[in-house]
PDB file of C-alpha atoms in Angstrom:
ATOM      1  CA  VAL A  20      49.609  -6.264  26.523  1.00  0.00           C
ATOM      2  CA  VAL A  21      50.791  -9.883  26.527  1.00  0.00           C
ATOM      3  CA  ARG A  22      51.219  -9.919  30.305  1.00  0.00           C
ATOM      4  CA  PHE A  23      47.693  -8.528  30.954  1.00  0.00           C
ATOM      5  CA  ARG A  24      45.956 -10.134  27.975  1.00  0.00           C
ATOM      6  CA  VAL A  25      43.171 -11.739  30.024  1.00  0.00           C
ATOM      7  CA  ALA A  26      42.308  -8.412  31.693  1.00  0.00           C
ATOM      8  CA  ILE A  27      42.450  -6.583  28.357  1.00  0.00           C
ATOM      9  CA  ILE A  28      40.173  -9.162  26.696  1.00  0.00           C
ATOM     10  CA  ILE A  29      37.689  -8.917  29.595  1.00  0.00           C
ATOM     11  CA  ILE A  30      37.714  -5.085  29.499  1.00  0.00           C
ATOM     12  CA  PHE A  31      37.305  -5.158  25.708  1.00  0.00           C
ATOM     13  CA  ALA A  32      34.383  -7.621  26.000  1.00  0.00           C
ATOM     14  CA  VAL A  33      32.720  -5.417  28.662  1.00  0.00           C
ATOM     15  CA  ILE A  34      33.093  -2.328  26.425  1.00  0.00           C
ATOM     16  CA  ILE A  35      31.600  -4.184  23.437  1.00  0.00           C
ATOM     17  CA  GLY A  36      28.742  -5.483  25.645  1.00  0.00           C
ATOM     18  CA  LEU A  37      28.000  -1.971  26.943  1.00  0.00           C
ATOM     19  CA  PHE A  38      28.017  -0.628  23.384  1.00  0.00           C
ATOM     20  CA  ILE A  39      25.580  -3.314  22.209  1.00  0.00           C
ATOM     21  CA  TYR A  40      23.331  -2.568  25.209  1.00  0.00           C
ATOM     22  CA  ALA A  41      23.442   1.249  24.891  1.00  0.00           C
ATOM     23  CA  TYR A  42      23.378   1.750  21.126  1.00  0.00           C
ATOM     24  CA  PRO A  43      19.634   1.138  20.568  1.00  0.00           C
ATOM     25  CA  ARG A  44      18.841   3.452  23.489  1.00  0.00           C
ATOM     26  CA  VAL A  45      20.743   6.460  22.124  1.00  0.00           C
ATOM     27  CA  PRO A  46      18.154   8.858  20.654  1.00  0.00           C
ATOM     28  CA  SER A  47      18.646  10.346  17.216  1.00  0.00           C
ATOM     29  CA  GLN A  48      17.786  14.046  16.974  1.00  0.00           C
ATOM     30  CA  SER A  49      18.177  15.994  13.747  1.00  0.00           C
ATOM     31  CA  ASP A  50      16.006  18.999  14.669  1.00  0.00           C
ATOM     32  CA  TYR A  51      18.712  21.530  15.435  1.00  0.00           C
ATOM     33  CA  LEU A  52      16.172  23.969  16.876  1.00  0.00           C
ATOM     34  CA  SER A  53      15.481  21.586  19.752  1.00  0.00           C
ATOM     35  CA  TYR A  54      18.944  22.373  21.116  1.00  0.00           C
ATOM     36  CA  PHE A  55      18.004  26.032  21.648  1.00  0.00           C
ATOM     37  CA  PRO A  56      15.785  27.342  24.452  1.00  0.00           C
ATOM     38  CA  ASP A  57      12.166  27.864  23.338  1.00  0.00           C
ATOM     39  CA  ASP A  58      12.415  31.644  23.768  1.00  0.00           C
ATOM     40  CA  ASP A  59      15.667  31.983  21.791  1.00  0.00           C
ATOM     41  CA  VAL A  60      15.749  34.486  18.911  1.00  0.00           C
ATOM     42  CA  VAL A  61      16.713  31.787  16.377  1.00  0.00           C
ATOM     43  CA  VAL A  62      13.727  29.620  17.358  1.00  0.00           C
ATOM     44  CA  ASN A  63      11.296  32.556  17.320  1.00  0.00           C
ATOM     45  CA  GLU A  64      12.472  33.882  13.949  1.00  0.00           C
ATOM     46  CA  THR A  65      12.458  30.439  12.355  1.00  0.00           C
ATOM     47  CA  SER A  66       8.937  29.818  13.666  1.00  0.00           C
ATOM     48  CA  TYR A  67       7.873  33.214  12.322  1.00  0.00           C
ATOM     49  CA  ILE A  68       9.234  32.381   8.855  1.00  0.00           C
ATOM     50  CA  ILE A  69       7.549  28.983   8.860  1.00  0.00           C
ATOM     51  CA  GLU A  70       4.193  30.380  10.014  1.00  0.00           C
ATOM     52  CA  ASN A  71       4.164  33.321   7.575  1.00  0.00           C
ATOM     53  CA  VAL A  72       5.988  31.936   4.545  1.00  0.00           C
ATOM     54  CA  GLY A  73       4.914  28.322   4.877  1.00  0.00           C
ATOM     55  CA  GLY A  74       8.309  26.797   5.504  1.00  0.00           C
ATOM     56  CA  TYR A  75      11.606  27.030   3.732  1.00  0.00           C
ATOM     57  CA  GLN A  76      12.385  23.326   3.488  1.00  0.00           C
ATOM     58  CA  THR A  77      11.741  21.881   0.038  1.00  0.00           C
ATOM     59  CA  LEU A  78      11.298  18.399  -1.329  1.00  0.00           C
ATOM     60  CA  GLN A  79      11.535  17.651  -5.010  1.00  0.00           C
ATOM     61  CA  ILE A  80       9.836  14.718  -6.687  1.00  0.00           C
ATOM     62  CA  THR A  81      11.009  13.910 -10.203  1.00  0.00           C
ATOM     63  CA  LEU A  82       8.746  11.751 -12.339  1.00  0.00           C
ATOM     64  CA  THR A  83       9.797  10.138 -15.600  1.00  0.00           C
ATOM     65  CA  ALA A  84       7.422   9.092 -18.385  1.00  0.00           C
ATOM     66  CA  PRO A  85       7.104   5.394 -19.102  1.00  0.00           C
ATOM     67  CA  GLU A  86       9.592   4.412 -21.797  1.00  0.00           C
ATOM     68  CA  ASN A  87      10.638   8.101 -22.000  1.00  0.00           C
ATOM     69  CA  GLU A  88       7.602   8.891 -24.149  1.00  0.00           C
ATOM     70  CA  ALA A  89       8.070  12.419 -25.512  1.00  0.00           C
ATOM     71  CA  GLY A  90       5.298  14.808 -24.499  1.00  0.00           C
ATOM     72  CA  PHE A  91       3.896  12.355 -21.949  1.00  0.00           C
ATOM     73  CA  PHE A  92       3.379  15.084 -19.359  1.00  0.00           C
ATOM     74  CA  MET A  93       1.634  17.327 -21.885  1.00  0.00           C
ATOM     75  CA  GLU A  94      -1.308  14.970 -22.405  1.00  0.00           C
ATOM     76  CA  PRO A  95      -4.459  16.088 -20.539  1.00  0.00           C
ATOM     77  CA  GLU A  96      -5.270  12.601 -19.190  1.00  0.00           C
ATOM     78  CA  ASN A  97      -1.764  12.227 -17.718  1.00  0.00           C
ATOM     79  CA  LEU A  98      -1.908  15.737 -16.274  1.00  0.00           C
ATOM     80  CA  LYS A  99      -5.263  14.941 -14.652  1.00  0.00           C
ATOM     81  CA  LYS A 100      -3.744  11.938 -12.870  1.00  0.00           C
ATOM     82  CA  LEU A 101      -0.844  14.124 -11.826  1.00  0.00           C
ATOM     83  CA  ALA A 102      -3.266  16.784 -10.551  1.00  0.00           C
ATOM     84  CA  LYS A 103      -5.091  14.205  -8.381  1.00  0.00           C
ATOM     85  CA  PHE A 104      -1.765  13.051  -6.970  1.00  0.00           C
ATOM     86  CA  GLU A 105      -0.776  16.649  -6.212  1.00  0.00           C
ATOM     87  CA  GLU A 106      -4.144  17.424  -4.594  1.00  0.00           C
ATOM     88  CA  GLU A 107      -3.646  14.485  -2.265  1.00  0.00           C
ATOM     89  CA  ILE A 108      -0.117  15.651  -1.419  1.00  0.00           C
ATOM     90  CA  ILE A 109      -1.146  19.271  -0.779  1.00  0.00           C
ATOM     91  CA  SER A 110      -3.845  18.072   1.626  1.00  0.00           C
ATOM     92  CA  ASP A 111      -1.088  16.739   3.886  1.00  0.00           C
ATOM     93  CA  PRO A 112      -0.708  19.073   6.887  1.00  0.00           C
ATOM     94  CA  ASP A 113       3.092  19.109   6.515  1.00  0.00           C
ATOM     95  CA  VAL A 114       2.963  20.387   2.910  1.00  0.00           C
ATOM     96  CA  THR A 115       2.363  24.120   2.516  1.00  0.00           C
ATOM     97  CA  SER A 116       2.738  24.719  -1.215  1.00  0.00           C
ATOM     98  CA  ILE A 117       3.454  22.985  -4.484  1.00  0.00           C
ATOM     99  CA  SER A 118       5.075  24.008  -7.743  1.00  0.00           C
ATOM    100  CA  SER A 119       4.626  21.849 -10.836  1.00  0.00           C
ATOM    101  CA  VAL A 120       3.583  21.819 -14.462  1.00  0.00           C
ATOM    102  CA  SER A 121       0.128  20.601 -13.474  1.00  0.00           C
ATOM    103  CA  PHE A 122      -0.246  23.331 -10.848  1.00  0.00           C
ATOM    104  CA  TYR A 123       0.611  26.122 -13.292  1.00  0.00           C
ATOM    105  CA  ILE A 124      -1.660  24.717 -15.998  1.00  0.00           C
ATOM    106  CA  ARG A 125      -4.555  24.628 -13.512  1.00  0.00           C
ATOM    107  CA  GLU A 126      -3.748  28.208 -12.462  1.00  0.00           C
ATOM    108  CA  LEU A 127      -3.679  29.367 -16.103  1.00  0.00           C
ATOM    109  CA  ASN A 128      -6.978  27.626 -16.758  1.00  0.00           C
ATOM    110  CA  ASN A 129      -8.463  29.254 -13.642  1.00  0.00           C
ATOM    111  CA  ILE A 130      -7.441  32.688 -14.920  1.00  0.00           C
ATOM    112  CA  MET A 131      -8.821  31.992 -18.404  1.00  0.00           C
ATOM    113  CA  THR A 132     -12.024  30.093 -17.607  1.00  0.00           C
ATOM    114  CA  GLY A 133     -12.598  30.323 -13.858  1.00  0.00           C
ATOM    115  CA  LYS A 134     -12.123  26.545 -13.495  1.00  0.00           C
ATOM    116  CA  LYS A 135      -9.084  25.349 -11.548  1.00  0.00           C
ATOM    117  CA  GLU A 136      -8.673  22.100 -13.432  1.00  0.00           C
ATOM    118  CA  ILE A 137      -6.695  20.596 -16.288  1.00  0.00           C
ATOM    119  CA  PRO A 138      -8.335  21.764 -19.546  1.00  0.00           C
ATOM    120  CA  GLU A 139      -9.606  19.243 -22.073  1.00  0.00           C
ATOM    121  CA  SER A 140      -7.933  21.032 -24.991  1.00  0.00           C
ATOM    122  CA  LYS A 141      -4.170  21.299 -25.243  1.00  0.00           C
ATOM    123  CA  GLY A 142      -4.082  25.051 -26.010  1.00  0.00           C
ATOM    124  CA  LEU A 143      -3.154  26.254 -22.504  1.00  0.00           C
ATOM    125  CA  ILE A 144      -0.923  23.239 -21.998  1.00  0.00           C
ATOM    126  CA  ASN A 145       1.043  24.093 -25.132  1.00  0.00           C
ATOM    127  CA  LEU A 146       1.206  27.755 -24.086  1.00  0.00           C
ATOM    128  CA  LEU A 147       2.775  26.817 -20.750  1.00  0.00           C
ATOM    129  CA  ALA A 148       5.184  24.469 -22.555  1.00  0.00           C
ATOM    130  CA  ARG A 149       6.355  27.358 -24.731  1.00  0.00           C
ATOM    131  CA  TYR A 150       6.793  29.609 -21.698  1.00  0.00           C
ATOM    132  CA  LEU A 151       8.903  26.971 -19.970  1.00  0.00           C
ATOM    133  CA  LYS A 152      11.074  26.482 -23.053  1.00  0.00           C
ATOM    134  CA  LEU A 153      11.536  30.235 -23.265  1.00  0.00           C
ATOM    135  CA  LEU A 154      12.468  30.458 -19.578  1.00  0.00           C
ATOM    136  CA  ARG A 155      15.166  27.818 -20.031  1.00  0.00           C
ATOM    137  CA  THR A 156      16.880  29.931 -22.681  1.00  0.00           C
ATOM    138  CA  THR A 157      17.241  33.080 -20.543  1.00  0.00           C
ATOM    139  CA  ASP A 158      20.178  33.647 -18.238  1.00  0.00           C
ATOM    140  CA  GLU A 159      17.920  35.094 -15.558  1.00  0.00           C
ATOM    141  CA  SER A 160      15.528  32.140 -15.539  1.00  0.00           C
ATOM    142  CA  ASN A 161      13.893  31.241 -12.281  1.00  0.00           C
ATOM    143  CA  GLU A 162      15.573  28.012 -11.185  1.00  0.00           C
ATOM    144  CA  VAL A 163      12.362  26.466  -9.855  1.00  0.00           C
ATOM    145  CA  LEU A 164      10.404  27.241 -13.029  1.00  0.00           C
ATOM    146  CA  ALA A 165      13.233  26.071 -15.268  1.00  0.00           C
ATOM    147  CA  LYS A 166      13.331  22.715 -13.443  1.00  0.00           C
ATOM    148  CA  LEU A 167       9.609  22.044 -13.830  1.00  0.00           C
ATOM    149  CA  SER A 168      10.239  19.835 -16.846  1.00  0.00           C
ATOM    150  CA  ASN A 169      12.858  18.801 -19.342  1.00  0.00           C
ATOM    151  CA  GLU A 170      12.771  19.864 -23.002  1.00  0.00           C
ATOM    152  CA  ASP A 171      10.563  17.058 -24.334  1.00  0.00           C
ATOM    153  CA  PHE A 172       8.327  16.721 -21.239  1.00  0.00           C
ATOM    154  CA  THR A 173       9.410  13.158 -20.525  1.00  0.00           C
ATOM    155  CA  GLN A 174      10.421  14.238 -17.044  1.00  0.00           C
ATOM    156  CA  ILE A 175       8.857  16.691 -14.609  1.00  0.00           C
ATOM    157  CA  THR A 176       9.778  17.873 -11.145  1.00  0.00           C
ATOM    158  CA  ILE A 177       7.279  18.685  -8.418  1.00  0.00           C
ATOM    159  CA  THR A 178       8.633  21.011  -5.725  1.00  0.00           C
ATOM    160  CA  LEU A 179       7.003  20.978  -2.301  1.00  0.00           C
ATOM    161  CA  ASN A 180       7.482  23.398   0.582  1.00  0.00           C
ATOM    162  CA  VAL A 181       7.231  21.443   3.815  1.00  0.00           C
ATOM    163  CA  PHE A 182       7.406  21.947   7.568  1.00  0.00           C
ATOM    164  CA  ASN A 183       6.483  20.072  10.738  1.00  0.00           C
ATOM    165  CA  SER A 184       2.867  21.013  11.373  1.00  0.00           C
ATOM    166  CA  GLU A 185       2.948  19.574  14.907  1.00  0.00           C
ATOM    167  CA  ASN A 186       5.503  22.043  16.258  1.00  0.00           C
ATOM    168  CA  ASN A 187       5.954  24.675  13.482  1.00  0.00           C
ATOM    169  CA  ARG A 188       9.579  23.710  12.961  1.00  0.00           C
ATOM    170  CA  ILE A 189      11.579  22.054  10.222  1.00  0.00           C
ATOM    171  CA  LEU A 190      10.850  18.448   9.357  1.00  0.00           C
ATOM    172  CA  ALA A 191      13.484  16.509  11.246  1.00  0.00           C
ATOM    173  CA  GLU A 192      14.578  13.035  10.272  1.00  0.00           C
ATOM    174  CA  ALA A 193      11.690  10.951  11.701  1.00  0.00           C
ATOM    175  CA  ALA A 194       8.904  13.321  10.574  1.00  0.00           C
ATOM    176  CA  LEU A 195      10.500  13.693   7.131  1.00  0.00           C
ATOM    177  CA  ARG A 196      10.670   9.922   6.758  1.00  0.00           C
ATOM    178  CA  LYS A 197       6.946   9.671   7.635  1.00  0.00           C
ATOM    179  CA  LEU A 198       6.061  12.369   5.080  1.00  0.00           C
ATOM    180  CA  ILE A 199       8.079  10.631   2.363  1.00  0.00           C
ATOM    181  CA  ASN A 200       6.286   7.356   3.162  1.00  0.00           C
ATOM    182  CA  ARG A 201       2.903   9.116   2.831  1.00  0.00           C
ATOM    183  CA  ILE A 202       3.994  10.634  -0.499  1.00  0.00           C
ATOM    184  CA  ASN A 203       5.217   7.247  -1.754  1.00  0.00           C
ATOM    185  CA  THR A 204       1.860   5.700  -0.814  1.00  0.00           C
ATOM    186  CA  SER A 205       0.055   8.399  -2.816  1.00  0.00           C
ATOM    187  CA  MET A 206       2.471   7.951  -5.708  1.00  0.00           C
ATOM    188  CA  ASP A 207       1.776   4.224  -5.825  1.00  0.00           C
ATOM    189  CA  LYS A 208      -1.962   4.963  -5.979  1.00  0.00           C
ATOM    190  CA  TYR A 209      -1.626   7.204  -9.037  1.00  0.00           C
TER     191      TYR A 209
END
């Protein structure tokens, strides 16, 4: 090494220079399906699941009440803001379904009154709160439903099913980042 130090330093400098030149040009690909041929069984079955089930990739958004105010997410005015936020998210082509406290309250209200909106009175809201508390106490509780909120409704979790609407595949790194940016923009609005 000492005898050929000039050659070693030059070779090392060339390697570092090539790395600096090539690194930005190396593509990043996190869509594992792109490595398979388009007519492969794995690609076809995954596409079938995505088209018929609406995707199997999930994103979870957890919101916390300001100053951990107990019952914050049980107040109709707060739930209405949450519902507007969710309606904007569900209109995104990459989002196929949503599961949240607000969603289930609107569904209950639709069944009871025919109006898919947050009710003015807290009756249905309190009913859903009791159901969720009951679900948390059972051993067989549905994990998604049990995670909808914490005990005092200071924190809720919105679960989204997502997929890449451009190619009917999973949301790879770049597309997922774009979706998260769109969700963050909506979140800032509400």
